[in-house]
Short mmCIF file of C-alpha atoms in Angstrom, two decimals:
data_model
loop_
_atom_site.label_atom_id
_atom_site.label_comp_id
_atom_site.label_asym_id
_atom_site.label_seq_id
_atom_site.Cartn_x
_atom_site.Cartn_y
_atom_site.Cartn_z
CA UNK A 1 -24.18 59.20 -21.34
CA UNK A 2 -27.69 60.33 -20.67
CA UNK A 3 -28.84 60.60 -17.05
CA UNK A 4 -31.53 57.90 -17.53
CA UNK A 5 -29.04 55.34 -18.89
CA UNK A 6 -26.63 56.17 -16.09
CA UNK A 7 -29.36 55.47 -13.51
CA UNK A 8 -30.14 52.06 -15.05
CA UNK A 9 -26.49 51.07 -15.07
CA UNK A 10 -26.06 52.23 -11.50
CA UNK A 11 -29.24 50.42 -10.42
CA UNK A 12 -28.10 47.21 -12.18
CA UNK A 13 -24.70 47.40 -10.48
CA UNK A 14 -26.29 47.98 -7.07
CA UNK A 15 -28.66 45.05 -7.60
CA UNK A 16 -25.81 42.78 -8.72
CA UNK A 17 -23.42 43.84 -5.93
CA UNK A 18 -24.58 41.23 -3.37
CA UNK A 19 -24.26 38.49 -5.99
CA UNK A 20 -20.80 39.65 -7.03
CA UNK A 21 -19.67 39.97 -3.41
CA UNK A 22 -21.20 36.59 -2.55
CA UNK A 23 -19.40 34.85 -5.42
CA UNK A 24 -16.11 36.51 -4.56
CA UNK A 25 -16.44 35.37 -0.96
CA UNK A 26 -16.81 31.75 -2.00
CA UNK A 27 -13.45 30.03 -2.10
CA UNK A 28 -13.73 27.02 -4.39
CA UNK A 29 -11.82 23.98 -3.27
CA UNK A 30 -8.94 23.02 -5.51
CA UNK A 31 -10.02 20.44 -8.06
CA UNK A 32 -7.49 17.89 -6.88
CA UNK A 33 -7.49 18.65 -3.16
CA UNK A 34 -6.36 15.80 -0.95
CA UNK A 35 -8.92 14.48 1.43
CA UNK A 36 -8.62 11.91 4.13
CA UNK A 37 -10.01 8.53 3.12
CA UNK A 38 -13.08 7.36 5.02
CA UNK A 39 -12.22 5.74 8.37
CA UNK A 40 -13.13 2.25 7.18
CA UNK A 41 -10.57 2.51 4.37
CA UNK A 42 -7.46 3.69 6.16
CA UNK A 43 -4.13 2.19 7.03
CA UNK A 44 -3.53 1.87 10.79
CA UNK A 45 -2.08 5.18 11.97
CA UNK A 46 -0.61 4.07 15.25
CA UNK A 47 1.17 0.94 16.40
CA UNK A 48 -1.21 -1.84 17.26
CA UNK A 49 -0.68 -4.40 19.97
CA UNK A 50 -2.27 -6.97 17.65
CA UNK A 51 0.29 -6.53 14.85
CA UNK A 52 3.89 -7.70 15.02
CA UNK A 53 6.39 -4.84 15.05
CA UNK A 54 7.41 -5.31 11.40
CA UNK A 55 3.77 -5.08 10.26
CA UNK A 56 3.26 -1.92 12.29
CA UNK A 57 6.34 -0.32 10.69
CA UNK A 58 5.08 -1.37 7.27
CA UNK A 59 1.61 0.10 7.94
CA UNK A 60 3.10 3.40 9.12
CA UNK A 61 5.29 3.61 6.01
CA UNK A 62 2.31 2.86 3.73
CA UNK A 63 0.36 5.63 5.45
CA UNK A 64 3.18 8.07 4.61
CA UNK A 65 2.65 7.34 0.91
CA UNK A 66 -1.14 7.75 0.82
CA UNK A 67 -2.06 10.46 -1.67
CA UNK A 68 1.30 10.37 -3.48
CA UNK A 69 0.93 10.73 -7.26
CA UNK A 70 1.47 7.86 -9.65
CA UNK A 71 4.76 8.22 -11.54
CA UNK A 72 5.96 5.31 -13.67
CA UNK A 73 9.31 4.09 -12.30
CA UNK A 74 9.00 6.22 -9.14
CA UNK A 75 9.95 5.03 -5.66
CA UNK A 76 9.36 8.07 -3.42
CA UNK A 77 6.40 9.96 -1.92
CA UNK A 78 6.94 12.55 -4.68
CA UNK A 79 5.83 9.92 -7.21
CA UNK A 80 5.62 6.15 -7.23
CA UNK A 81 4.35 3.27 -9.36
CA UNK A 82 2.79 0.08 -7.97
CA UNK A 83 5.96 -2.02 -7.73
CA UNK A 84 7.93 1.06 -6.66
CA UNK A 85 5.56 1.48 -3.72
CA UNK A 86 6.27 -2.10 -2.60
CA UNK A 87 10.03 -1.61 -3.05
CA UNK A 88 9.98 1.71 -1.17
CA UNK A 89 7.83 0.74 1.82
CA UNK A 90 9.48 -2.65 2.40
CA UNK A 91 12.89 -1.01 2.01
CA UNK A 92 12.20 1.90 4.37
CA UNK A 93 10.20 -0.04 6.98
CA UNK A 94 12.21 -3.27 6.99
CA UNK A 95 15.46 -2.71 5.11
CA UNK A 96 14.42 -5.34 2.58
CA UNK A 97 15.54 -5.10 -1.04
CA UNK A 98 12.91 -6.28 -3.50
CA UNK A 99 12.80 -6.22 -7.31
CA UNK A 100 11.13 -3.21 -8.96
CA UNK A 101 9.05 -5.39 -11.27
CA UNK A 102 5.57 -6.83 -10.75
CA UNK A 103 6.52 -10.06 -12.57
CA UNK A 104 9.62 -10.53 -10.40
CA UNK A 105 7.74 -9.68 -7.18
CA UNK A 106 5.22 -12.37 -8.13
CA UNK A 107 8.00 -14.95 -7.80
CA UNK A 108 9.10 -13.79 -4.31
CA UNK A 109 7.79 -15.52 -1.18
CA UNK A 110 5.13 -18.21 -0.92
CA UNK A 111 1.70 -18.28 -2.59
CA UNK A 112 -1.22 -17.41 -0.31
CA UNK A 113 -4.90 -18.19 -0.84
CA UNK A 114 -7.17 -15.17 -0.97
CA UNK A 115 -9.11 -16.27 2.13
CA UNK A 116 -5.84 -16.61 4.09
CA UNK A 117 -4.44 -13.10 3.53
CA UNK A 118 -2.57 -11.37 6.37
CA UNK A 119 -1.33 -7.80 6.79
CA UNK A 120 1.78 -7.31 4.65
CA UNK A 121 0.94 -9.90 1.99
CA UNK A 122 1.49 -8.77 -1.59
CA UNK A 123 -1.66 -8.93 -3.75
CA UNK A 124 -1.42 -9.19 -7.54
CA UNK A 125 -3.80 -8.42 -10.40
CA UNK A 126 -4.04 -8.68 -14.19
CA UNK A 127 -5.57 -5.73 -16.00
CA UNK A 128 -5.85 -7.82 -19.18
CA UNK A 129 -7.66 -11.16 -18.67
CA UNK A 130 -5.65 -12.87 -21.44
CA UNK A 131 -2.35 -11.98 -19.75
CA UNK A 132 -0.46 -14.77 -17.99
CA UNK A 133 1.61 -12.46 -15.78
CA UNK A 134 0.16 -9.99 -13.28
CA UNK A 135 0.79 -6.32 -14.05
CA UNK A 136 -0.34 -4.68 -10.80
CA UNK A 137 0.62 -5.18 -7.14
CA UNK A 138 -0.46 -3.81 -3.78
CA UNK A 139 0.04 -4.49 -0.07
CA UNK A 140 -2.77 -6.09 1.93
CA UNK A 141 -3.62 -4.09 5.08
CA UNK A 142 -6.46 -6.18 6.52
CA UNK A 143 -10.28 -6.12 6.46
CA UNK A 144 -10.38 -6.79 2.71
CA UNK A 145 -8.36 -3.63 1.92
CA UNK A 146 -5.04 -3.06 0.19
CA UNK A 147 -2.81 -0.07 -0.57
CA UNK A 148 -1.53 0.39 -4.12
CA UNK A 149 -0.38 3.03 -6.58
CA UNK A 150 -3.16 3.52 -9.10
CA UNK A 151 -2.35 5.31 -12.38
CA UNK A 152 -5.61 7.26 -12.07
CA UNK A 153 -5.72 7.90 -8.30
CA UNK A 154 -2.13 7.75 -7.06
CA UNK A 155 -1.48 5.85 -3.82
CA UNK A 156 -4.83 4.86 -2.42
CA UNK A 157 -6.67 2.27 -0.35
CA UNK A 158 -9.00 -0.03 -2.31
CA UNK A 159 -11.29 -2.93 -1.56
CA UNK A 160 -10.36 -6.37 -2.88
CA UNK A 161 -14.06 -6.96 -3.45
CA UNK A 162 -14.28 -4.14 -6.01
CA UNK A 163 -15.24 -5.66 -9.34
CA UNK A 164 -12.09 -4.78 -11.29
CA UNK A 165 -9.90 -6.26 -8.58
CA UNK A 166 -12.09 -9.31 -8.13
CA UNK A 167 -12.11 -10.06 -11.86
CA UNK A 168 -8.39 -9.35 -12.26
CA UNK A 169 -7.19 -11.30 -9.21
CA UNK A 170 -3.91 -13.06 -10.03
CA UNK A 171 -2.86 -14.24 -6.57
CA UNK A 172 -1.01 -13.24 -3.42
CA UNK A 173 2.46 -13.86 -2.00
CA UNK A 174 3.71 -13.86 1.57
CA UNK A 175 7.29 -12.97 2.37
CA UNK A 176 8.83 -15.32 4.93
CA UNK A 177 9.48 -13.85 8.35
CA UNK A 178 12.86 -14.44 9.95
CA UNK A 179 12.34 -15.18 13.68
CA UNK A 180 14.50 -12.24 14.77
CA UNK A 181 13.89 -9.79 11.96
CA UNK A 182 12.09 -8.62 8.86
CA UNK A 183 10.66 -10.79 6.11
CA UNK A 184 13.09 -12.27 3.62
CA UNK A 185 12.38 -13.55 0.12
CA UNK A 186 11.74 -17.30 0.19
CA UNK A 187 14.72 -18.12 -2.03
CA UNK A 188 17.14 -16.25 0.28
CA UNK A 189 16.44 -18.31 3.42
#
C-alpha cells in the first residue's frame, strides 16, 4: 500500500471511530420485550377491600398470566388459548372445573347484559359476524376492560369499547356464587 492511501484509510477509520463506538454502545431492546401495560389497563395487583375474596383471587391469578404467549390448547403461563385461560385461572384461583371450549363455556352460568357486567364475568365474542356461536372468551376485570388470550398478542388487557370487540360482541355469562365458596356453574347448583 502506498503511504498516501494508508493515510486516507487511517483518517477514515479515525473519523468513523466515534460512530462505530456510539453504535456499539447502543443496546437495542429485544423486538418482543415485555412491557408493563399502562396503569389504566391493568388487573388489580393487590387485594381490594371492594372486591369479594374470590374476585381478588381471580384478579391475582389473571395478573400472573399477563404476557403469556398464545398457544392453541394451552392452559399454563407457558402458553394458553382463550378458553384455556378461563379454565386455568378459575381452576387455580377457585378450584372450579370448567370446559375447555368457548361454545361450552357460553352455556355455563347466567346471561348478563353488557351494561351490568361485574368483575369475573365471562365475555364472549364472534370473530365472524355470520357465526352463531362465539369463538373467543375473556374475563371482565372492571372499568370496561377484560383479560383474554389473543392469538396475536398473547394474554393481554383490552377495552370492550375497541371496535373489533364492540362489533363482535356475543354476550356475557355470570357464574353463580355459592354463599360460602367459589362460583359454581348454574346447572350444578
